[in-house]
Amino acid sequence: MKPVPARAGAPTMLILLTVLLGACSKAPAPKTSEAGPGGGGDAEPLEAPREVTDAARAAGTTAAANPDRNAYFGDLHVHTHYSFDAYLFGTRATPDDAYAYARGNGIEHAAGFEMKLPRPLDFQAVTDHGSYLGMLPAMFTAGSGAYDHPLAKGLREAEGPVARREAFNSMLPRIGGLLEEEDDLLDAAVVRSAWIDIVESAERNNDPGEFTTFIGYEYTTGGPNFENLHRNVIFAGSKRPELPFTRLDSVNPEELWDWLDGLREQGIEGLAIPHHPNGSDGWMFQQTDWAGAPIDATYAEQRMRNEPLVENTQVKGTSDTHPLLSPNDEWADFEIMPLRVASDLASKASGSYVREAYLNGLAMQAEQGFNPYRFGVIGSSDTHNAAGSFEEHNYFSKTGLLDATPQLRGSVPMNEPGQDGSRYRTTAANFWGASGLAGVWAEENTRASLYAAMRRKETFSTSGPFIRVRFFAGYGLEDSLLAAANPIPTLYASASTMGSELAAAAGGSPSFFVWAARDANSMALARLQIIKGWVGADGAQEQVFDIACSDGLTVDPQTQRCPDNGAGVDLDTCQPLAGEGAGSGAAELKTLWQDPNFDPGQHAFYYVRVLENPSCRWSSWDALRSGVPVRPDMKATIQERAWSSPIWITPLS
């Protein structure tokens, strides 16, 4: 029986929908609910920041907690003028500016135009580089001890993208702690002053129940050839260390975990979030420790204690999976960043992507009894403009004056006197994109509630749109949950949610309750998927299942795929295709699904991926506005998406 679609334009909040569905067999095509497209809609109205009382700030809570939990969206990876590279590339925005932007206010880009969100975020952390924190502003400020350093004059005189990049390269030995002699530039007093200002800004802008800030910074480390091992360190509350632990203290991330463990013993709770592992050249998710010894249970426990999450999408590409690692996944080639961080060196796929890490972790669990890669996912921006760029049609890239125009980011031919206008700038920015967002299911918008959700990994990520995703797995889940006015209390009481485990039971297969709702300001949804990974007789394997389709379509039980819904984009206008056969997509997709190949004796994981209808990529918008053809070696369209954290299956012993 086909699902009965909800009225087009109806509210898409799950608790307000009542859709009656037919029954299904034990190993069925999925039971699905679909709502039609809800239209473009207006962004949610902005509210002026309200004054926070000292009592509310101290309590860190509100009276509006929702036991069914709300979806909150934020950015845990934001650089301001205190980061050496952001300042060098022209950014002068402060932490206060970054929080003002997150709350929906306009702030100025280094190139002079206004940056403003279509709707405010719910939470944010300023995470400036701990190494040389605040030193660049000091080098540009007359009267400071750093102003007269020989290196400072060259940095101040650097103009234009090439000169700024060369100036950046001149700083790398110091930032990386590679100087052979004593560093005569680094000033601990400057670093301390910048850290205090970042902390005070987070405290000043934290608004329990309305907008949450987290104290944080970036631990920027890696290998000798630009192998990225960066982490964002996020603290749970107001307690924080006197100074950040940086690469100048140790390049070894395992010593960062030791430091976090030591802080925890002092009552300072924090976690680290690895980011853009796609640029790590295989270093991020190895099967050995820093010293090259095989990973053991102690390593796995410490890593998971300190790194329960990973950032799987950001401006520098998506790290979910790679076509070389997932050749049977038609959607694996999505916003792939093929280079290592801050270089033009290729980055090896194996060891650099999240799904492969999940599979390798399962194999270790099955063979050795521990798993160092049982983490949840978030997205964040990694903006160096103090402002995340999350919309393809309003994309202003990442690094200030280095990529502020279509010509600089390579989507439009360069303006070269005497040339034919056919040459494009080739740069890492060619591969960057308008991503991503961290999604968190929490009772209320406070530090305590959001941090607890991150700890339990009830998190999801998006490539930019405000797509909401819920995911539960359990035994004995009834079809009636799909039509219930509010199934969430039942699901929390009787099922496991994203980021958690489910123990396999004999004699049956669990059911997976999956729900996704579109961002009204983005494209409608096209399909809902589950990614399965498992360890069987042939080792670790994966499979992609379509579990719900838009436009009244149904999953083919042989291919496990939805038919194409016909949605597309007119590249001459960047508007959705119209007319016969052009799919309109769905405002909401919901289903109760069972794995037809479930084996209770196997270690397995499942996570959700939801895809929008196609839309124009930022590079196509640049070309359209400039009146030139789309660059032929850039993808013209993008299928925005969201990913849930996994649910892991513990097999029967």
XYZ file of C-alpha atoms in Angstrom:
653
model
C 0.000 0.000 0.000
C 1.395 3.405 -0.955
C 1.948 5.920 1.831
C -0.608 8.672 2.196
C 1.226 11.999 1.713
C 0.685 14.753 4.210
C -0.846 17.989 2.923
C 1.737 19.978 0.955
C 2.999 22.851 3.021
C 1.887 21.267 6.304
C 4.189 21.579 9.339
C 6.912 18.967 9.173
C 7.576 18.519 12.869
C 7.141 14.837 13.531
C 4.955 15.293 16.591
C 2.340 17.146 14.509
C 2.031 14.607 11.682
C -0.534 11.799 11.687
C -0.140 9.499 8.703
C -1.843 6.118 8.454
C 0.218 3.356 6.809
C -0.401 -0.211 5.724
C 1.104 -3.209 7.490
C 4.141 -5.047 6.163
C 5.771 -8.445 6.280
C 8.781 -9.471 8.339
C 11.447 -8.666 5.692
C 9.604 -6.020 3.715
C 10.018 -3.074 1.495
C 10.219 -0.232 4.015
C 7.122 1.275 5.571
C 7.261 4.918 4.609
C 5.580 8.262 5.090
C 6.136 11.128 2.671
C 5.091 14.748 2.795
C 5.125 16.965 -0.268
C 7.385 19.985 -0.669
C 6.649 22.745 1.781
C 7.740 25.622 -0.435
C 10.589 28.047 0.065
C 9.268 29.733 3.183
C 10.804 32.611 5.058
C 13.729 32.380 7.427
C 12.821 32.339 11.094
C 12.586 35.875 12.507
C 15.601 37.215 14.313
C 15.332 38.257 17.917
C 17.430 40.851 19.637
C 19.813 39.308 22.180
C 18.314 39.494 25.635
C 20.207 40.398 28.765
C 21.326 37.334 30.721
C 21.211 37.516 34.488
C 24.140 36.280 36.525
C 21.847 33.708 38.161
C 20.779 32.247 34.806
C 24.331 32.125 33.564
C 25.533 30.423 36.731
C 22.723 27.861 36.648
C 23.288 27.153 32.949
C 19.742 25.897 32.568
C 16.210 27.018 31.760
C 12.678 26.029 32.663
C 11.837 25.018 29.075
C 13.584 21.640 28.883
C 11.960 19.181 26.451
C 12.338 15.516 27.464
C 11.738 14.523 23.815
C 14.720 16.700 22.854
C 15.037 19.381 20.190
C 17.346 19.638 17.193
C 19.893 22.422 17.680
C 22.299 23.595 14.982
C 25.696 25.156 15.481
C 29.305 25.596 14.452
C 32.169 24.340 16.631
C 34.993 25.456 14.333
C 35.313 29.227 13.929
C 38.495 31.294 13.546
C 38.756 35.018 14.278
C 41.557 37.586 14.132
C 43.380 35.737 16.928
C 44.325 32.913 14.504
C 47.652 33.678 12.812
C 46.428 32.677 9.332
C 43.030 34.396 9.566
C 44.678 37.683 10.569
C 47.319 37.381 7.871
C 44.588 36.831 5.274
C 42.793 40.026 6.281
C 40.277 38.994 8.934
C 39.894 41.543 11.712
C 36.650 40.237 13.225
C 36.750 39.489 16.959
C 35.166 36.659 18.960
C 32.311 39.040 19.833
C 31.805 39.636 16.095
C 31.725 35.890 15.469
C 29.000 35.401 18.076
C 27.043 38.366 16.722
C 27.113 36.735 13.274
C 25.959 33.399 14.689
C 22.987 35.168 16.302
C 21.880 36.553 12.938
C 23.586 39.933 12.772
C 25.582 41.121 9.777
C 29.361 41.547 10.083
C 31.914 42.769 7.557
C 34.135 40.497 5.471
C 37.770 41.468 4.933
C 36.844 42.372 1.345
C 34.221 44.875 2.535
C 30.900 43.114 1.922
C 28.402 42.051 4.563
C 28.123 38.449 5.769
C 24.789 37.456 7.285
C 22.995 34.193 8.013
C 19.473 33.486 6.706
C 18.632 32.183 10.187
C 20.674 32.292 13.392
C 22.556 29.365 14.858
C 21.725 27.868 18.231
C 25.299 27.426 19.472
C 28.871 28.202 18.502
C 32.478 27.945 19.661
C 35.332 30.221 18.652
C 38.253 27.850 18.103
C 41.283 29.902 17.187
C 44.623 28.184 16.641
C 46.307 27.671 19.995
C 49.749 27.948 18.402
C 50.807 31.607 18.243
C 47.409 32.620 19.563
C 47.061 36.409 19.212
C 50.607 36.922 17.980
C 49.716 38.292 14.532
C 47.622 41.197 15.895
C 50.544 42.007 18.192
C 52.967 41.984 15.235
C 50.756 44.551 13.499
C 50.310 46.804 16.559
C 52.861 49.579 17.024
C 54.263 49.625 20.535
C 53.931 45.891 21.150
C 57.034 43.826 21.788
C 56.427 41.834 18.599
C 55.979 44.834 16.295
C 59.708 45.442 15.758
C 60.628 41.805 15.138
C 62.293 41.434 11.678
C 59.628 38.955 10.561
C 56.766 41.309 11.463
C 57.716 43.992 8.920
C 57.546 41.491 6.052
C 54.144 40.281 7.153
C 52.762 43.801 7.356
C 53.978 44.590 3.847
C 52.464 41.447 2.262
C 49.771 42.496 -0.221
C 47.825 40.302 -2.618
C 47.121 36.555 -2.498
C 50.605 35.435 -3.587
C 52.452 37.643 -1.094
C 50.078 36.679 1.735
C 50.563 32.994 0.957
C 54.352 33.435 0.992
C 54.072 35.263 4.309
C 51.983 32.373 5.645
C 54.676 29.905 4.563
C 57.344 32.002 6.313
C 55.452 31.517 9.594
C 55.080 27.730 9.337
C 58.398 26.777 11.018
C 57.408 28.817 14.077
C 53.781 27.697 14.140
C 54.893 24.106 13.758
C 57.504 24.312 16.507
C 60.236 23.466 13.983
C 62.716 26.195 14.876
C 66.140 24.845 15.778
C 66.924 27.872 17.907
C 64.944 29.453 20.744
C 61.840 31.287 19.513
C 62.527 35.004 19.965
C 59.061 36.053 18.799
C 56.518 34.054 20.785
C 55.273 36.106 23.761
C 53.467 34.147 26.468
C 51.831 37.328 27.774
C 50.253 37.987 24.365
C 48.971 34.394 24.142
C 47.528 34.597 27.648
C 45.804 37.917 26.927
C 44.215 36.541 23.737
C 43.043 33.393 25.538
C 41.481 35.446 28.323
C 39.633 37.566 25.763
C 38.315 34.450 23.967
C 37.123 33.017 27.289
C 35.507 36.260 28.403
C 33.755 36.646 25.045
C 32.301 33.146 25.327
C 31.117 33.876 28.870
C 29.683 37.251 27.880
C 27.758 35.882 24.891
C 26.420 32.704 26.499
C 22.643 33.078 26.787
C 21.083 29.945 28.370
C 17.966 28.839 26.540
C 18.549 31.199 23.603
C 22.130 30.885 22.370
C 24.963 28.758 23.719
C 28.677 29.445 23.486
C 31.470 27.015 24.273
C 35.003 27.896 25.308
C 37.383 26.223 22.889
C 40.424 26.389 20.640
C 42.112 24.408 17.857
C 44.994 22.042 18.544
C 46.803 22.268 15.189
C 49.193 19.386 14.636
C 50.175 16.840 12.009
C 53.006 15.079 10.281
C 56.127 16.586 8.710
C 54.595 16.650 5.229
C 51.298 18.388 6.003
C 49.482 15.260 7.207
C 46.553 16.828 9.022
C 45.839 15.731 12.604
C 44.031 18.875 13.794
C 41.501 18.794 16.634
C 39.072 21.312 18.080
C 39.054 21.216 21.868
C 35.704 22.090 23.449
C 35.182 22.647 27.196
C 31.903 21.742 28.860
C 31.447 24.865 30.962
C 33.208 27.879 32.406
C 36.104 25.887 33.868
C 39.042 25.901 31.505
C 42.845 25.616 31.613
C 45.126 28.578 32.153
C 46.463 28.187 28.602
C 45.697 25.847 25.682
C 47.805 22.759 25.035
C 49.281 23.265 21.560
C 51.624 21.760 19.023
C 54.361 23.784 20.700
C 53.816 21.553 23.754
C 53.670 18.328 21.749
C 52.893 17.307 18.178
C 51.544 13.955 19.452
C 47.712 13.892 19.796
C 48.015 11.143 22.402
C 49.672 13.678 24.700
C 46.694 15.987 24.123
C 44.514 13.139 25.471
C 46.829 12.813 28.494
C 46.398 16.538 29.094
C 42.601 16.300 28.822
C 42.596 13.359 31.235
C 44.647 15.423 33.670
C 42.263 18.375 33.377
C 39.322 16.066 34.035
C 40.919 15.015 37.310
C 40.975 18.725 38.217
C 37.279 19.118 37.416
C 37.785 20.637 33.950
C 35.734 18.619 31.478
C 36.530 18.772 27.763
C 36.661 16.787 24.561
C 38.581 16.924 21.289
C 37.014 16.695 17.805
C 39.268 15.658 14.893
C 38.513 17.638 11.753
C 38.968 17.296 7.975
C 40.590 13.869 8.252
C 40.348 13.758 4.437
C 43.537 15.855 4.416
C 45.502 13.563 6.740
C 47.099 11.349 4.042
C 45.905 8.317 5.960
C 47.234 9.423 9.364
C 43.960 10.213 11.135
C 42.538 6.684 11.350
C 45.559 4.409 11.407
C 45.730 0.996 13.067
C 48.874 1.900 14.981
C 49.582 4.496 17.631
C 51.897 7.522 17.294
C 54.968 5.363 17.960
C 53.933 2.802 15.333
C 52.858 0.087 17.779
C 49.568 -1.765 17.172
C 46.528 -0.138 18.747
C 45.495 -1.804 22.004
C 42.559 -1.573 24.401
C 44.168 1.186 26.479
C 44.642 3.344 23.375
C 41.067 2.691 22.247
C 39.590 3.568 25.635
C 41.591 6.782 25.947
C 40.785 7.915 22.410
C 37.057 7.312 22.825
C 37.057 8.971 26.244
C 38.572 12.111 24.779
C 37.306 12.033 21.174
C 33.678 10.830 21.097
C 32.967 12.856 17.923
C 34.573 13.561 14.557
C 33.872 16.387 12.112
C 32.947 14.646 8.835
C 32.131 17.711 6.716
C 33.417 21.285 6.517
C 34.559 23.896 4.010
C 37.578 21.755 3.071
C 35.401 18.902 1.856
C 33.546 15.901 3.196
C 35.199 12.981 5.002
C 32.333 10.476 5.100
C 33.752 8.193 2.412
C 35.649 8.177 -0.892
C 34.873 6.495 -4.233
C 38.046 4.409 -3.935
C 36.883 3.100 -0.549
C 33.180 2.716 -1.396
C 33.036 1.789 -5.101
C 29.449 0.506 -4.832
C 28.141 3.729 -3.308
C 26.865 5.945 -6.125
C 26.913 8.990 -3.842
C 30.459 8.540 -2.464
C 31.959 11.160 -4.803
C 30.703 14.125 -2.828
C 32.780 17.263 -2.208
C 36.053 15.341 -2.182
C 39.056 17.434 -1.120
C 42.040 15.500 -2.562
C 44.822 17.543 -0.947
C 46.546 17.672 2.419
C 46.055 20.734 4.550
C 47.888 23.940 3.492
C 49.628 22.192 0.580
C 49.241 20.938 -2.971
C 50.232 17.388 -2.003
C 47.747 14.584 -2.650
C 46.112 12.986 0.391
C 45.803 9.188 0.485
C 42.212 7.980 0.869
C 42.764 4.933 3.088
C 43.004 6.022 6.712
C 41.440 9.420 5.962
C 37.689 8.718 5.851
C 35.123 8.046 8.535
C 33.266 5.063 7.077
C 36.467 3.074 6.591
C 37.420 3.913 10.188
C 34.063 2.544 11.348
C 34.734 -0.676 9.403
C 38.278 -1.030 10.734
C 37.013 -0.386 14.255
C 34.419 -3.140 13.860
C 37.117 -5.557 12.701
C 39.256 -4.717 15.743
C 36.212 -5.187 17.976
C 35.467 -8.587 16.455
C 39.057 -9.812 16.527
C 40.521 -8.127 19.609
C 37.629 -6.879 21.716
C 38.124 -3.097 21.452
C 37.150 -0.335 19.021
C 38.993 3.024 18.841
C 36.610 4.416 16.200
C 33.168 4.280 17.771
C 32.569 8.010 17.367
C 29.608 10.144 16.402
C 29.630 12.845 13.731
C 29.163 16.582 13.473
C 29.807 19.154 10.763
C 31.308 22.604 11.251
C 32.642 25.335 9.000
C 36.377 25.906 9.697
C 35.741 29.479 8.605
C 38.654 31.904 8.888
C 36.288 34.846 8.335
C 34.686 34.559 11.811
C 31.539 33.615 9.863
C 30.548 30.233 8.437
C 29.435 30.157 4.792
C 26.658 27.539 4.616
C 24.719 28.410 1.430
C 25.825 27.585 -2.115
C 24.128 30.692 -3.513
C 25.709 32.939 -0.866
C 29.199 31.469 -0.696
C 32.154 33.561 0.446
C 34.649 30.746 1.016
C 37.047 30.553 3.930
C 40.277 32.546 3.947
C 39.512 36.262 3.759
C 41.240 38.111 0.966
C 42.773 34.932 -0.485
C 39.478 33.619 -1.921
C 36.919 36.422 -1.572
C 36.064 36.604 -5.290
C 35.059 34.038 -7.921
C 38.336 34.675 -9.746
C 40.418 33.997 -6.633
C 38.600 30.751 -5.841
C 38.848 29.590 -9.445
C 35.214 29.399 -10.519
C 35.495 32.292 -13.003
C 38.421 32.996 -15.388
C 41.053 35.404 -14.185
C 41.098 39.014 -15.358
C 44.444 39.053 -17.161
C 45.460 41.887 -19.493
C 46.246 40.606 -22.979
C 44.854 37.113 -22.314
C 41.794 35.470 -23.867
C 39.959 35.089 -20.531
C 40.061 31.294 -20.517
C 42.607 30.662 -17.752
C 41.379 29.758 -14.270
C 43.216 30.032 -11.003
C 44.144 26.583 -9.700
C 44.110 26.456 -5.911
C 42.896 24.290 -3.068
C 39.876 26.596 -2.867
C 38.623 24.981 -6.105
C 37.655 21.980 -3.971
C 36.140 23.818 -1.007
C 32.438 24.237 -0.316
C 29.635 25.763 1.745
C 29.711 23.307 4.644
C 28.925 22.285 7.352
C 26.679 22.320 10.413
C 26.680 20.430 13.694
C 23.301 19.016 14.692
C 22.588 18.017 18.297
C 19.485 16.478 19.904
C 19.234 17.956 23.401
C 16.620 18.833 25.997
C 17.428 22.534 25.923
C 19.824 25.036 24.440
C 22.346 25.184 27.272
C 25.942 24.166 27.713
C 25.085 21.299 30.045
C 22.419 19.815 27.782
C 24.288 20.231 24.493
C 27.544 18.929 25.927
C 25.806 15.874 27.389
C 24.348 15.149 23.946
C 27.794 15.408 22.377
C 29.147 13.043 25.000
C 26.447 10.448 24.266
C 26.932 11.078 20.504
C 23.296 11.948 19.797
C 24.554 14.170 17.005
C 24.316 14.530 13.240
C 25.965 16.596 10.529
C 24.791 18.444 7.444
C 26.561 19.816 4.395
C 25.010 23.220 5.099
C 21.192 23.068 5.140
C 19.224 22.856 8.387
C 18.063 19.267 7.721
C 16.825 17.419 10.811
C 17.402 13.666 11.256
C 16.217 11.208 13.924
C 17.329 7.584 14.137
C 16.321 4.786 16.529
C 16.713 0.990 16.536
C 14.948 -1.563 18.686
C 13.028 -4.816 18.891
C 9.266 -4.975 18.930
C 8.733 -1.522 17.423
C 5.188 -1.359 16.042
C 4.037 0.070 12.715
C 1.690 2.296 14.692
C 4.686 4.453 15.680
C 4.634 5.928 12.187
C 1.113 7.254 12.664
C 1.486 8.234 16.314
C 1.136 11.915 17.163
C 4.339 11.667 19.206
C 6.289 8.392 19.074
C 9.443 9.858 20.630
C 8.775 8.968 24.302
C 8.113 5.364 23.269
C 11.271 5.259 21.172
C 13.457 6.661 23.934
C 11.958 4.159 26.366
C 12.227 1.061 24.176
C 14.919 1.672 21.539
C 18.498 2.864 21.073
C 19.155 6.210 19.438
C 22.004 7.462 17.267
C 25.405 7.257 18.911
C 24.497 4.280 21.092
C 24.544 0.477 20.980
C 21.839 -2.149 20.563
C 22.349 -5.703 21.763
C 21.276 -8.262 19.165
C 18.547 -10.694 20.181
C 17.972 -14.231 18.978
C 15.103 -15.051 16.653
C 14.414 -11.677 15.099
C 15.625 -8.520 13.415
C 15.532 -5.059 14.974
C 13.502 -2.302 13.358
C 15.026 1.068 12.497
C 12.857 4.164 12.900
C 14.223 6.898 10.631
C 12.871 10.401 10.093
C 14.203 13.415 8.219
C 12.728 16.878 7.612
C 13.888 19.369 5.019
C 15.222 22.868 5.514
C 12.414 25.090 4.200
C 15.034 27.452 2.743
C 16.800 24.681 0.833
C 15.778 21.953 -1.615
C 13.206 19.258 -0.871
C 14.339 15.758 0.129
C 14.907 13.085 -2.530
C 15.683 9.891 -0.620
C 16.456 8.444 2.784
C 19.250 5.884 3.147
C 20.897 3.590 5.670
C 24.602 2.773 5.424
C 25.392 -0.618 6.923
C 28.832 -1.934 7.844
C 29.499 -5.389 9.237
C 32.181 -7.987 9.870
C 31.460 -11.373 8.335
C 33.393 -14.365 7.064
C 34.894 -12.212 4.295
C 35.969 -9.427 6.627
C 34.573 -5.903 6.951
C 31.956 -4.990 4.340
C 29.451 -2.229 3.630
C 26.133 -1.760 1.827
C 23.911 1.209 1.013
C 20.132 0.776 1.342
C 17.570 3.275 0.114
C 14.769 3.060 2.668
C 12.338 5.832 1.678
C 11.690 7.660 -1.600
C 10.087 10.993 -2.467
C 7.302 11.630 -4.982
C 5.340 8.460 -4.227
C 8.155 6.200 -5.471
C 9.051 2.900 -3.802
C 12.311 1.088 -3.174
C 13.179 -1.708 -5.618
C 13.658 -4.786 -3.384
C 16.273 -6.217 -5.770
C 18.530 -3.174 -6.100
C 17.606 -1.552 -2.762
C 17.340 1.746 -4.652
C 14.663 4.364 -5.208
C 13.939 5.199 -8.847
C 15.267 8.609 -9.867
C 12.579 11.157 -9.013
C 13.409 13.312 -12.050
C 14.510 16.349 -10.070
C 17.183 18.492 -11.676
C 18.551 22.000 -12.138
C 18.421 24.470 -15.012
C 22.051 25.647 -15.134
C 21.035 28.766 -17.076
C 19.044 30.016 -14.083
C 20.064 27.728 -11.173
C 16.371 27.065 -10.599
C 14.829 23.587 -10.190
C 13.595 21.949 -13.372
C 9.845 22.216 -13.847
C 7.352 20.315 -15.939
C 6.343 16.724 -16.502
C 8.655 14.170 -14.906
C 10.475 16.676 -12.702
C 10.247 15.393 -9.137
C 9.146 17.852 -6.502
C 10.754 16.034 -3.583
C 9.499 15.705 -0.027
C 9.286 17.980 2.975
C 9.549 14.970 5.256
C 10.496 11.297 4.925
C 9.794 8.757 7.634
C 10.008 4.978 7.732
C 10.295 1.868 9.876
C 12.823 -0.441 8.218
C 14.298 -3.877 8.786
C 17.556 -5.172 7.367
C 16.687 -8.144 5.126
C 20.193 -9.572 5.734
C 20.418 -9.045 9.491
C 22.660 -11.540 11.288
C 22.532 -11.364 15.106
C 25.971 -12.959 15.302
C 27.747 -10.153 13.446
C 29.312 -6.938 14.650
C 27.610 -4.178 12.666
C 26.860 -0.466 12.492
C 24.093 1.470 10.774
C 23.865 5.185 10.075
C 21.501 7.419 8.125
C 22.186 9.560 5.083
C 19.461 11.785 3.645
C 19.802 13.458 0.236
C 18.160 16.591 -1.098
C 17.132 17.185 -4.691
C 20.049 18.547 -6.765
C 20.847 22.258 -6.712
C 23.514 24.529 -8.198
C 26.945 24.289 -6.611
C 28.566 27.579 -5.510
C 30.842 27.489 -8.557
C 27.803 27.444 -10.864
C 26.268 30.391 -9.011
C 29.565 32.283 -9.454
C 29.584 31.520 -13.182
C 25.927 32.482 -13.621
C 26.389 35.842 -11.915
C 29.563 36.538 -13.895
C 27.944 35.641 -17.222
C 30.419 32.872 -18.083
C 30.039 29.107 -18.607
C 30.458 26.777 -15.646
C 34.097 25.745 -15.280
C 34.225 22.368 -17.050
C 36.334 20.528 -14.472
C 34.125 21.592 -11.548
C 30.902 19.829 -10.642
C 27.954 21.954 -11.729
C 25.452 20.672 -9.167
C 25.437 19.396 -5.617
C 23.114 17.099 -3.721
C 23.155 18.491 -0.183
C 22.802 15.923 2.586
C 22.864 15.022 6.244
C 24.393 12.108 8.139
C 23.468 10.647 11.519
C 25.835 9.181 14.055
C 25.734 5.369 13.891
C 23.971 2.796 15.994
C 26.290 -0.133 16.708
C 24.999 -3.698 17.011
C 26.558 -5.839 19.727
C 26.262 -9.447 18.482
C 25.094 -12.506 20.348
C 28.037 -14.156 22.064
